[in-house]
One Martini backbone bead per residue (centre of mass of N, CA, C, O) as a GRO file, in nm:
protein
  187
    1UNK     BB    1  -5.736  -0.603   3.236
    2UNK     BB    2  -5.801  -0.612   2.926
    3UNK     BB    3  -6.041  -0.808   2.769
    4UNK     BB    4  -5.908  -0.815   2.470
    5UNK     BB    5  -5.677  -0.936   2.633
    6UNK     BB    6  -5.466  -1.162   2.702
    7UNK     BB    7  -5.217  -1.336   2.912
    8UNK     BB    8  -5.022  -1.356   2.696
    9UNK     BB    9  -4.755  -1.249   2.528
   10UNK     BB   10  -4.876  -1.264   2.245
   11UNK     BB   11  -5.115  -1.083   2.305
   12UNK     BB   12  -4.961  -0.833   2.396
   13UNK     BB   13  -4.791  -0.802   2.145
   14UNK     BB   14  -5.018  -0.778   1.932
   15UNK     BB   15  -5.156  -0.523   2.069
   16UNK     BB   16  -4.875  -0.327   2.145
   17UNK     BB   17  -4.636  -0.310   1.947
   18UNK     BB   18  -4.695  -0.081   1.743
   19UNK     BB   19  -4.732   0.142   1.950
   20UNK     BB   20  -4.454   0.110   2.079
   21UNK     BB   21  -4.279   0.152   1.834
   22UNK     BB   22  -4.383   0.440   1.749
   23UNK     BB   23  -4.315   0.577   2.009
   24UNK     BB   24  -4.010   0.519   2.014
   25UNK     BB   25  -3.942   0.629   1.726
   26UNK     BB   26  -4.027   0.930   1.782
   27UNK     BB   27  -3.752   0.955   1.965
   28UNK     BB   28  -3.502   0.771   1.836
   29UNK     BB   29  -3.483   0.738   1.517
   30UNK     BB   30  -3.474   0.401   1.529
   31UNK     BB   31  -3.574   0.099   1.442
   32UNK     BB   32  -3.405  -0.099   1.613
   33UNK     BB   33  -3.435   0.047   1.881
   34UNK     BB   34  -3.746   0.044   1.884
   35UNK     BB   35  -3.774  -0.261   1.886
   36UNK     BB   36  -3.626  -0.311   2.150
   37UNK     BB   37  -3.796  -0.131   2.331
   38UNK     BB   38  -4.066  -0.265   2.278
   39UNK     BB   39  -3.992  -0.554   2.359
   40UNK     BB   40  -3.881  -0.495   2.647
   41UNK     BB   41  -4.142  -0.361   2.749
   42UNK     BB   42  -4.331  -0.606   2.709
   43UNK     BB   43  -4.180  -0.791   2.895
   44UNK     BB   44  -4.206  -0.618   3.149
   45UNK     BB   45  -4.513  -0.613   3.154
   46UNK     BB   46  -4.559  -0.916   3.169
   47UNK     BB   47  -4.408  -0.959   3.436
   48UNK     BB   48  -4.600  -0.778   3.602
   49UNK     BB   49  -4.870  -0.932   3.531
   50UNK     BB   50  -4.783  -1.201   3.674
   51UNK     BB   51  -4.771  -1.070   3.969
   52UNK     BB   52  -4.999  -0.845   3.899
   53UNK     BB   53  -5.279  -0.662   3.905
   54UNK     BB   54  -5.372  -0.435   3.635
   55UNK     BB   55  -5.581  -0.178   3.540
   56UNK     BB   56  -5.349   0.020   3.397
   57UNK     BB   57  -5.160  -0.064   3.136
   58UNK     BB   58  -5.085   0.177   2.947
   59UNK     BB   59  -4.940   0.362   3.152
   60UNK     BB   60  -4.724   0.155   3.218
   61UNK     BB   61  -4.613   0.114   2.936
   62UNK     BB   62  -4.541   0.412   2.887
   63UNK     BB   63  -4.335   0.426   3.118
   64UNK     BB   64  -4.146   0.209   3.013
   65UNK     BB   65  -4.090   0.336   2.739
   66UNK     BB   66  -3.983   0.603   2.837
   67UNK     BB   67  -3.740   0.489   3.000
   68UNK     BB   68  -3.602   0.338   2.765
   69UNK     BB   69  -3.573   0.582   2.579
   70UNK     BB   70  -3.408   0.752   2.774
   71UNK     BB   71  -3.171   0.559   2.801
   72UNK     BB   72  -3.094   0.564   2.506
   73UNK     BB   73  -3.053   0.874   2.474
   74UNK     BB   74  -2.837   0.902   2.694
   75UNK     BB   75  -2.638   0.711   2.562
   76UNK     BB   76  -2.611   0.874   2.300
   77UNK     BB   77  -2.503   1.129   2.438
   78UNK     BB   78  -2.246   1.002   2.545
   79UNK     BB   79  -2.133   0.918   2.270
   80UNK     BB   80  -2.131   1.203   2.146
   81UNK     BB   81  -1.946   1.333   2.355
   82UNK     BB   82  -1.709   1.145   2.309
   83UNK     BB   83  -1.676   1.208   2.011
   84UNK     BB   84  -1.626   1.512   2.045
   85UNK     BB   85  -1.375   1.481   2.217
   86UNK     BB   86  -1.212   1.332   2.004
   87UNK     BB   87  -1.237   1.551   1.792
   88UNK     BB   88  -1.108   1.775   1.957
   89UNK     BB   89  -0.841   1.630   2.002
   90UNK     BB   90  -0.771   1.594   1.705
   91UNK     BB   91  -0.771   1.893   1.639
   92UNK     BB   92  -0.549   1.971   1.838
   93UNK     BB   93  -0.332   1.780   1.731
   94UNK     BB   94  -0.333   1.894   1.443
   95UNK     BB   95  -0.266   2.186   1.518
   96UNK     BB   96   0.005   2.119   1.647
   97UNK     BB   97   0.139   2.000   1.396
   98UNK     BB   98   0.112   2.249   1.222
   99UNK     BB   99   0.263   2.454   1.406
  100UNK     BB  100   0.526   2.292   1.422
  101UNK     BB  101   0.583   2.288   1.120
  102UNK     BB  102   0.583   2.597   1.077
  103UNK     BB  103   0.829   2.628   1.297
  104UNK     BB  104   1.014   2.486   1.120
  105UNK     BB  105   1.373   2.480   1.088
  106UNK     BB  106   1.587   2.347   0.866
  107UNK     BB  107   1.856   2.456   1.001
  108UNK     BB  108   1.841   2.290   1.270
  109UNK     BB  109   1.938   2.010   1.171
  110UNK     BB  110   2.240   2.164   1.125
  111UNK     BB  111   2.309   2.247   1.388
  112UNK     BB  112   2.536   2.270   1.636
  113UNK     BB  113   2.363   2.160   1.863
  114UNK     BB  114   2.281   1.894   1.732
  115UNK     BB  115   2.566   1.796   1.661
  116UNK     BB  116   2.664   1.791   1.953
  117UNK     BB  117   2.464   1.587   2.064
  118UNK     BB  118   2.542   1.359   1.874
  119UNK     BB  119   2.840   1.339   1.945
  120UNK     BB  120   2.808   1.289   2.253
  121UNK     BB  121   2.631   1.036   2.226
  122UNK     BB  122   2.823   0.863   2.054
  123UNK     BB  123   3.058   0.865   2.270
  124UNK     BB  124   2.879   0.680   2.477
  125UNK     BB  125   2.907   0.451   2.306
  126UNK     BB  126   2.993   0.171   2.209
  127UNK     BB  127   3.219   0.108   1.973
  128UNK     BB  128   3.054  -0.084   1.790
  129UNK     BB  129   2.795   0.081   1.776
  130UNK     BB  130   2.916   0.338   1.665
  131UNK     BB  131   3.045   0.222   1.408
  132UNK     BB  132   2.790   0.106   1.282
  133UNK     BB  133   2.630   0.369   1.274
  134UNK     BB  134   2.830   0.535   1.101
  135UNK     BB  135   2.825   0.346   0.856
  136UNK     BB  136   2.522   0.375   0.805
  137UNK     BB  137   2.462   0.701   0.826
  138UNK     BB  138   2.764   0.816   0.708
  139UNK     BB  139   2.873   0.567   0.508
  140UNK     BB  140   2.649   0.431   0.327
  141UNK     BB  141   2.590   0.146   0.443
  142UNK     BB  142   2.487  -0.155   0.447
  143UNK     BB  143   2.412  -0.410   0.648
  144UNK     BB  144   2.570  -0.619   0.486
  145UNK     BB  145   2.839  -0.467   0.469
  146UNK     BB  146   2.881  -0.440   0.773
  147UNK     BB  147   2.874  -0.741   0.844
  148UNK     BB  148   3.124  -0.815   0.676
  149UNK     BB  149   3.324  -0.612   0.804
  150UNK     BB  150   3.253  -0.704   1.120
  151UNK     BB  151   3.172  -1.005   1.147
  152UNK     BB  152   2.847  -1.008   1.146
  153UNK     BB  153   2.530  -1.005   1.163
  154UNK     BB  154   2.259  -0.846   1.052
  155UNK     BB  155   2.116  -0.851   1.326
  156UNK     BB  156   2.349  -0.715   1.476
  157UNK     BB  157   2.334  -0.453   1.324
  158UNK     BB  158   2.042  -0.384   1.393
  159UNK     BB  159   2.085  -0.372   1.695
  160UNK     BB  160   2.293  -0.137   1.704
  161UNK     BB  161   2.120   0.072   1.561
  162UNK     BB  162   1.883   0.064   1.756
  163UNK     BB  163   2.043   0.143   2.007
  164UNK     BB  164   2.137   0.421   1.902
  165UNK     BB  165   1.855   0.541   1.842
  166UNK     BB  166   1.749   0.537   2.131
  167UNK     BB  167   1.958   0.729   2.250
  168UNK     BB  168   1.907   0.965   2.050
  169UNK     BB  169   1.606   1.008   2.107
  170UNK     BB  170   1.656   1.110   2.394
  171UNK     BB  171   1.862   1.340   2.333
  172UNK     BB  172   1.643   1.452   2.090
  173UNK     BB  173   1.352   1.523   2.208
  174UNK     BB  174   1.340   1.836   2.113
  175UNK     BB  175   1.402   1.703   1.797
  176UNK     BB  176   1.220   1.475   1.681
  177UNK     BB  177   1.156   1.542   1.382
  178UNK     BB  178   1.459   1.566   1.311
  179UNK     BB  179   1.547   1.287   1.386
  180UNK     BB  180   1.398   1.137   1.157
  181UNK     BB  181   1.538   1.282   0.928
  182UNK     BB  182   1.839   1.231   1.009
  183UNK     BB  183   1.812   0.890   1.071
  184UNK     BB  184   1.571   0.790   0.846
  185UNK     BB  185   1.678   0.806   0.555
  186UNK     BB  186   1.787   0.526   0.625
  187UNK     BB  187   1.671   0.174   0.624
   0.00000   0.00000   0.00000
């Protein structure tokens, strides 16, 4: 080991920290990351020096710094790639929504096909669920009014409406955006 440097970690740190920091920073371009890399590298060097005598400390330190900086940069590259993938996916998803909306034909919401699916689905529901749903969505009655008329709780009304909407959502899966417009006009 260099005679100018003592054997303690403090001596090694005092002598090599600035060099290590600036070397790491020149590659990682981030002060905090460079501080971590420099500190971790000096700890690693000190651990090696405790185990064995090393004649050429600086090349070893430079190798440790290089490897830690490479690990950091590779990790940053993985994060950047993942971020780009998410951005690409978001762009694709947004493009899909735009093209779907552009292709939306408002006349479809009131088409015979959709109305037929709704009618057939509602016919499959239990009588009370169907009646509550029809009063809510087509009779323009509030949940409170339906509860009073049907002599059930408001929670019961909400349950039946929710049950009907779930069945309709499945039946109208090919018309999902229209489904929300058609049945969620009233909250």
